[in-house]
PDB file of C-alpha atoms in Angstrom:
ATOM      1  CA  MET Y 219    -110.240 -93.656  66.330  1.00  0.00           C
ATOM      2  CA  LYS Y 220    -113.115 -91.337  66.185  1.00  0.00           C
ATOM      3  CA  ASN Y 221    -116.774 -92.404  65.822  1.00  0.00           C
ATOM      4  CA  GLN Y 222    -117.518 -90.648  63.286  1.00  0.00           C
ATOM      5  CA  GLU Y 223    -116.884 -91.603  59.934  1.00  0.00           C
ATOM      6  CA  GLU Y 224    -113.511 -89.898  58.707  1.00  0.00           C
ATOM      7  CA  VAL Y 225    -113.642 -87.866  55.972  1.00  0.00           C
ATOM      8  CA  ASP Y 226    -111.784 -88.348  52.906  1.00  0.00           C
ATOM      9  CA  LEU Y 227    -109.988 -85.949  51.347  1.00  0.00           C
ATOM     10  CA  TYR Y 228    -109.627 -87.475  48.172  1.00  0.00           C
ATOM     11  CA  ARG Y 229    -112.878 -88.882  47.210  1.00  0.00           C
ATOM     12  CA  ASP Y 230    -115.259 -86.846  50.010  1.00  0.00           C
ATOM     13  CA  THR Y 231    -114.267 -83.503  49.188  1.00  0.00           C
ATOM     14  CA  TYR Y 232    -113.707 -80.790  46.289  1.00  0.00           C
ATOM     15  CA  VAL Y 233    -110.180 -82.277  45.873  1.00  0.00           C
ATOM     16  CA  ARG Y 234    -112.205 -84.707  43.797  1.00  0.00           C
ATOM     17  CA  TYR Y 235    -112.540 -82.539  41.585  1.00  0.00           C
ATOM     18  CA  LEU Y 236    -108.969 -82.397  40.308  1.00  0.00           C
ATOM     19  CA  GLY Y 237    -109.296 -86.147  39.281  1.00  0.00           C
ATOM     20  CA  TYR Y 238    -111.861 -84.618  36.322  1.00  0.00           C
ATOM     21  CA  ALA Y 239    -109.396 -82.065  35.055  1.00  0.00           C
ATOM     22  CA  ASN Y 240    -108.971 -84.355  32.307  1.00  0.00           C
ATOM     23  CA  GLU Y 241    -112.643 -84.102  31.318  1.00  0.00           C
ATOM     24  CA  VAL Y 242    -112.169 -79.961  31.061  1.00  0.00           C
ATOM     25  CA  GLY Y 243    -109.284 -80.299  28.904  1.00  0.00           C
ATOM     26  CA  GLU Y 244    -111.195 -82.900  26.702  1.00  0.00           C
ATOM     27  CA  ALA Y 245    -114.133 -80.411  26.800  1.00  0.00           C
ATOM     28  CA  PHE Y 246    -112.026 -77.715  25.337  1.00  0.00           C
ATOM     29  CA  ARG Y 247    -109.821 -80.091  22.987  1.00  0.00           C
ATOM     30  CA  SER Y 248    -111.424 -78.822  19.890  1.00  0.00           C
ATOM     31  CA  LEU Y 249    -110.438 -74.938  21.102  1.00  0.00           C
ATOM     32  CA  VAL Y 250    -107.078 -75.206  22.775  1.00  0.00           C
ATOM     33  CA  PRO Y 251    -103.794 -76.899  21.717  1.00  0.00           C
ATOM     34  CA  LYS Y 252    -102.956 -80.300  22.654  1.00  0.00           C
ATOM     35  CA  SER Y 253    -100.884 -79.478  24.977  1.00  0.00           C
ATOM     36  CA  ILE Y 254    -103.217 -77.662  27.000  1.00  0.00           C
ATOM     37  CA  VAL Y 255    -105.268 -81.262  26.895  1.00  0.00           C
ATOM     38  CA  TRP Y 256    -102.434 -83.366  28.030  1.00  0.00           C
ATOM     39  CA  SER Y 257    -101.400 -80.940  30.738  1.00  0.00           C
ATOM     40  CA  SER Y 258    -105.109 -81.489  32.381  1.00  0.00           C
ATOM     41  CA  TYR Y 259    -104.322 -85.302  31.992  1.00  0.00           C
ATOM     42  CA  ALA Y 260    -101.293 -84.629  34.223  1.00  0.00           C
ATOM     43  CA  LEU Y 261    -103.125 -82.756  36.983  1.00  0.00           C
ATOM     44  CA  SER Y 262    -105.579 -85.555  36.887  1.00  0.00           C
ATOM     45  CA  SER Y 263    -103.082 -87.831  37.030  1.00  0.00           C
ATOM     46  CA  GLY Y 264    -101.333 -85.912  39.782  1.00  0.00           C
ATOM     47  CA  TYR Y 265    -104.604 -86.315  41.991  1.00  0.00           C
ATOM     48  CA  VAL Y 266    -104.778 -90.161  41.610  1.00  0.00           C
ATOM     49  CA  LEU Y 267    -100.879 -90.511  42.223  1.00  0.00           C
ATOM     50  CA  ALA Y 268    -101.500 -88.267  45.640  1.00  0.00           C
ATOM     51  CA  ASP Y 269    -104.488 -90.395  46.594  1.00  0.00           C
ATOM     52  CA  THR Y 270    -102.331 -93.524  46.351  1.00  0.00           C
ATOM     53  CA  VAL Y 271     -99.591 -92.391  48.268  1.00  0.00           C
ATOM     54  CA  HIS Y 272    -102.244 -91.264  50.718  1.00  0.00           C
ATOM     55  CA  LYS Y 273    -103.920 -94.217  50.891  1.00  0.00           C
ATOM     56  CA  GLY Y 274    -100.508 -96.553  51.278  1.00  0.00           C
ATOM     57  CA  ALA Y 275     -99.139 -93.934  54.017  1.00  0.00           C
ATOM     58  CA  LYS Y 276    -102.259 -94.366  55.889  1.00  0.00           C
ATOM     59  CA  VAL Y 277    -101.781 -98.184  55.973  1.00  0.00           C
ATOM     60  CA  TYR Y 278     -98.241 -98.161  56.596  1.00  0.00           C
ATOM     61  CA  GLN Y 279     -98.807 -95.854  59.367  1.00  0.00           C
ATOM     62  CA  VAL Y 280    -101.527 -98.127  61.358  1.00  0.00           C
ATOM     63  CA  ASP Y 281    -100.588-101.752  60.469  1.00  0.00           C
ATOM     64  CA  THR Y 282     -97.979-102.819  62.578  1.00  0.00           C
ATOM     65  CA  THR Y 283     -98.658-107.005  61.470  1.00  0.00           C
ATOM     66  CA  PRO Y 284     -96.427-109.107  59.734  1.00  0.00           C
ATOM     67  CA  GLN Y 285     -98.524-108.400  56.675  1.00  0.00           C
ATOM     68  CA  ARG Y 286     -97.920-104.532  56.664  1.00  0.00           C
ATOM     69  CA  THR Y 287     -95.937-104.434  53.555  1.00  0.00           C
ATOM     70  CA  LYS Y 288     -98.678-106.556  51.796  1.00  0.00           C
ATOM     71  CA  ASN Y 289    -101.707-104.463  52.947  1.00  0.00           C
ATOM     72  CA  VAL Y 290     -99.763-101.264  52.050  1.00  0.00           C
ATOM     73  CA  LEU Y 291     -99.493-103.023  48.265  1.00  0.00           C
ATOM     74  CA  LEU Y 292    -103.014-103.861  48.300  1.00  0.00           C
ATOM     75  CA  SER Y 293    -104.297-100.497  49.530  1.00  0.00           C
ATOM     76  CA  THR Y 294    -102.138 -98.617  46.850  1.00  0.00           C
ATOM     77  CA  SER Y 295    -102.869-100.766  43.851  1.00  0.00           C
ATOM     78  CA  ASP Y 296    -106.926-100.546  44.793  1.00  0.00           C
ATOM     79  CA  THR Y 297    -106.494 -96.709  45.192  1.00  0.00           C
ATOM     80  CA  LEU Y 298    -104.323 -96.714  42.146  1.00  0.00           C
ATOM     81  CA  ILE Y 299    -107.086 -98.492  39.927  1.00  0.00           C
ATOM     82  CA  TRP Y 300    -110.272 -97.163  41.143  1.00  0.00           C
ATOM     83  CA  GLN Y 301    -108.617 -93.827  40.490  1.00  0.00           C
ATOM     84  CA  ALA Y 302    -107.342 -94.294  37.029  1.00  0.00           C
ATOM     85  CA  PHE Y 303    -110.372 -95.715  36.082  1.00  0.00           C
ATOM     86  CA  ALA Y 304    -112.790 -93.381  37.830  1.00  0.00           C
ATOM     87  CA  SER Y 305    -111.077 -90.491  37.200  1.00  0.00           C
ATOM     88  CA  ILE Y 306    -109.214 -90.712  33.873  1.00  0.00           C
ATOM     89  CA  ILE Y 307    -109.871 -93.334  31.886  1.00  0.00           C
ATOM     90  CA  VAL Y 308    -113.537 -93.461  31.879  1.00  0.00           C
ATOM     91  CA  PRO Y 309    -114.687 -89.665  32.378  1.00  0.00           C
ATOM     92  CA  GLY Y 310    -112.242 -88.824  29.855  1.00  0.00           C
ATOM     93  CA  PHE Y 311    -113.280 -91.326  27.045  1.00  0.00           C
ATOM     94  CA  THR Y 312    -117.273 -90.264  27.989  1.00  0.00           C
ATOM     95  CA  ILE Y 313    -116.110 -86.793  27.501  1.00  0.00           C
ATOM     96  CA  ASN Y 314    -114.293 -87.061  24.190  1.00  0.00           C
ATOM     97  CA  ARG Y 315    -117.423 -89.184  22.928  1.00  0.00           C
ATOM     98  CA  ILE Y 316    -119.729 -87.033  23.745  1.00  0.00           C
ATOM     99  CA  CYS Y 317    -118.089 -83.935  21.965  1.00  0.00           C
ATOM    100  CA  ALA Y 318    -117.067 -86.084  19.031  1.00  0.00           C
ATOM    101  CA  ALA Y 319    -120.902 -86.656  18.532  1.00  0.00           C
ATOM    102  CA  VAL Y 320    -121.661 -83.094  19.194  1.00  0.00           C
ATOM    103  CA  GLN Y 321    -118.876 -82.198  16.512  1.00  0.00           C
ATOM    104  CA  PHE Y 322    -120.384 -85.187  14.259  1.00  0.00           C
ATOM    105  CA  ALA Y 323    -123.802 -83.461  14.373  1.00  0.00           C
ATOM    106  CA  GLN Y 324    -122.563 -80.139  13.828  1.00  0.00           C
ATOM    107  CA  LYS Y 325    -121.335 -81.125  10.390  1.00  0.00           C
ATOM    108  CA  ARG Y 326    -124.657 -82.137   9.109  1.00  0.00           C
ATOM    109  CA  SER Y 327    -126.698 -79.428  10.634  1.00  0.00           C
ATOM    110  CA  THR Y 328    -127.965 -76.362   8.631  1.00  0.00           C
ATOM    111  CA  ARG Y 329    -128.361 -73.618  11.797  1.00  0.00           C
ATOM    112  CA  ALA Y 330    -125.237 -71.944  11.859  1.00  0.00           C
ATOM    113  CA  VAL Y 331    -125.336 -71.262  15.771  1.00  0.00           C
ATOM    114  CA  LEU Y 332    -124.982 -74.860  15.861  1.00  0.00           C
ATOM    115  CA  LYS Y 333    -121.828 -74.506  13.805  1.00  0.00           C
ATOM    116  CA  GLN Y 334    -119.902 -72.563  16.202  1.00  0.00           C
ATOM    117  CA  PRO Y 335    -116.760 -74.454  17.758  1.00  0.00           C
ATOM    118  CA  TRP Y 336    -117.874 -73.618  20.954  1.00  0.00           C
ATOM    119  CA  VAL Y 337    -120.666 -75.599  20.990  1.00  0.00           C
ATOM    120  CA  SER Y 338    -119.149 -79.194  21.545  1.00  0.00           C
ATOM    121  CA  THR Y 339    -117.173 -77.506  24.551  1.00  0.00           C
ATOM    122  CA  LEU Y 340    -120.355 -76.324  26.294  1.00  0.00           C
ATOM    123  CA  VAL Y 341    -122.489 -79.524  25.681  1.00  0.00           C
ATOM    124  CA  GLY Y 342    -119.171 -81.678  27.202  1.00  0.00           C
ATOM    125  CA  LEU Y 343    -118.663 -79.308  30.203  1.00  0.00           C
ATOM    126  CA  ALA Y 344    -122.517 -79.320  31.262  1.00  0.00           C
ATOM    127  CA  SER Y 345    -122.246 -83.022  30.601  1.00  0.00           C
ATOM    128  CA  ILE Y 346    -119.414 -83.552  33.356  1.00  0.00           C
ATOM    129  CA  PRO Y 347    -121.984 -83.131  36.404  1.00  0.00           C
ATOM    130  CA  PHE Y 348    -123.990 -86.015  34.962  1.00  0.00           C
ATOM    131  CA  ILE Y 349    -121.639 -88.854  34.188  1.00  0.00           C
ATOM    132  CA  ILE Y 350    -119.293 -88.000  37.656  1.00  0.00           C
ATOM    133  CA  HIS Y 351    -121.222 -89.896  39.860  1.00  0.00           C
ATOM    134  CA  PRO Y 352    -122.957 -92.624  37.977  1.00  0.00           C
ATOM    135  CA  ILE Y 353    -118.802 -93.601  36.492  1.00  0.00           C
ATOM    136  CA  ASP Y 354    -117.708 -93.393  40.320  1.00  0.00           C
ATOM    137  CA  HIS Y 355    -120.682 -95.724  41.667  1.00  0.00           C
ATOM    138  CA  ALA Y 356    -119.763 -98.180  38.360  1.00  0.00           C
ATOM    139  CA  VAL Y 357    -116.530 -98.256  39.012  1.00  0.00           C
ATOM    140  CA  GLU Y 358    -117.182 -99.208  42.430  1.00  0.00           C
ATOM    141  CA  GLU Y 359    -119.018-102.210  41.463  1.00  0.00           C
ATOM    142  CA  ALA Y 360    -116.879-103.249  39.134  1.00  0.00           C
ATOM    143  CA  MET Y 361    -114.023-103.245  41.272  1.00  0.00           C
ATOM    144  CA  ASP Y 362    -115.853-105.589  43.723  1.00  0.00           C
ATOM    145  CA  PHE Y 363    -116.430-108.040  41.514  1.00  0.00           C
ATOM    146  CA  THR Y 364    -113.037-108.123  39.897  1.00  0.00           C
ATOM    147  CA  TYR Y 365    -110.223-106.987  41.648  1.00  0.00           C
ATOM    148  CA  ARG Y 366    -111.607-107.062  44.893  1.00  0.00           C
ATOM    149  CA  LYS Y 367    -112.761-110.461  44.759  1.00  0.00           C
ATOM    150  CA  TRP Y 368    -109.583-111.686  43.284  1.00  0.00           C
ATOM    151  CA  THR Y 369    -107.476-110.413  46.199  1.00  0.00           C
ATOM    152  CA  GLY Y 370    -109.829-110.487  49.115  1.00  0.00           C
ATOM    153  CA  TYR Y 371    -109.067-106.862  49.790  1.00  0.00           C
ATOM    154  CA  HIS Y 372    -111.703-103.757  50.409  1.00  0.00           C
ATOM    155  CA  PRO Y 373    -110.628-100.373  51.470  1.00  0.00           C
ATOM    156  CA  LYS Y 374    -113.777-100.077  53.821  1.00  0.00           C
ATOM    157  CA  ALA Y 375    -113.541-103.326  55.602  1.00  0.00           C
ATOM    158  CA  PRO Y 376    -111.200-103.693  58.149  1.00  0.00           C
ATOM    159  CA  LEU Y 377    -107.923-104.479  57.982  1.00  0.00           C
ATOM    160  CA  CYS Y 378    -105.450-104.957  61.051  1.00  0.00           C
ATOM    161  CA  GLY Y 379    -108.216-103.300  63.065  1.00  0.00           C
ATOM    162  CA  VAL Y 380    -108.738-100.206  61.480  1.00  0.00           C
ATOM    163  CA  LYS Y 381    -111.123 -98.801  58.919  1.00  0.00           C
ATOM    164  CA  HIS Y 382    -109.817 -98.148  55.828  1.00  0.00           C
ATOM    165  CA  GLU Y 383    -111.263 -95.324  53.696  1.00  0.00           C
TER     166      GLU Y 383
END
């Protein structure tokens, strides 16, 4: 194993942004057909499943203990839950509500420029960089205090002598 920390393709590179495709879809919800929005959720879900399979396969390859199946299950379930909340559920809901709040304000505005349909989309898109890291950290903390505490599993802890990402 390398002395340096391994780079996690799905969490430490630009691939991570595929998980936020649904946020872009939510930002455009007022301008595009619903099928486009749902397609953005399909893309994010594909990313989540790819990371889940990747993490499980990694554990499967290195774990030779009798608990291999359990460890693969813990790794994949931890990844699936974390990614579902950090990539799809919380950010999608957040952008949806930001855009809805802007649209609510637009209906009450008397300024013509603020009534343009693309204003909520721009605000939604501009919000994405500000919400992603706080959401990731909040989900990490929530996982540490709930699921990981309950199962005793943590993805960064040594398991079968190997550090997992």
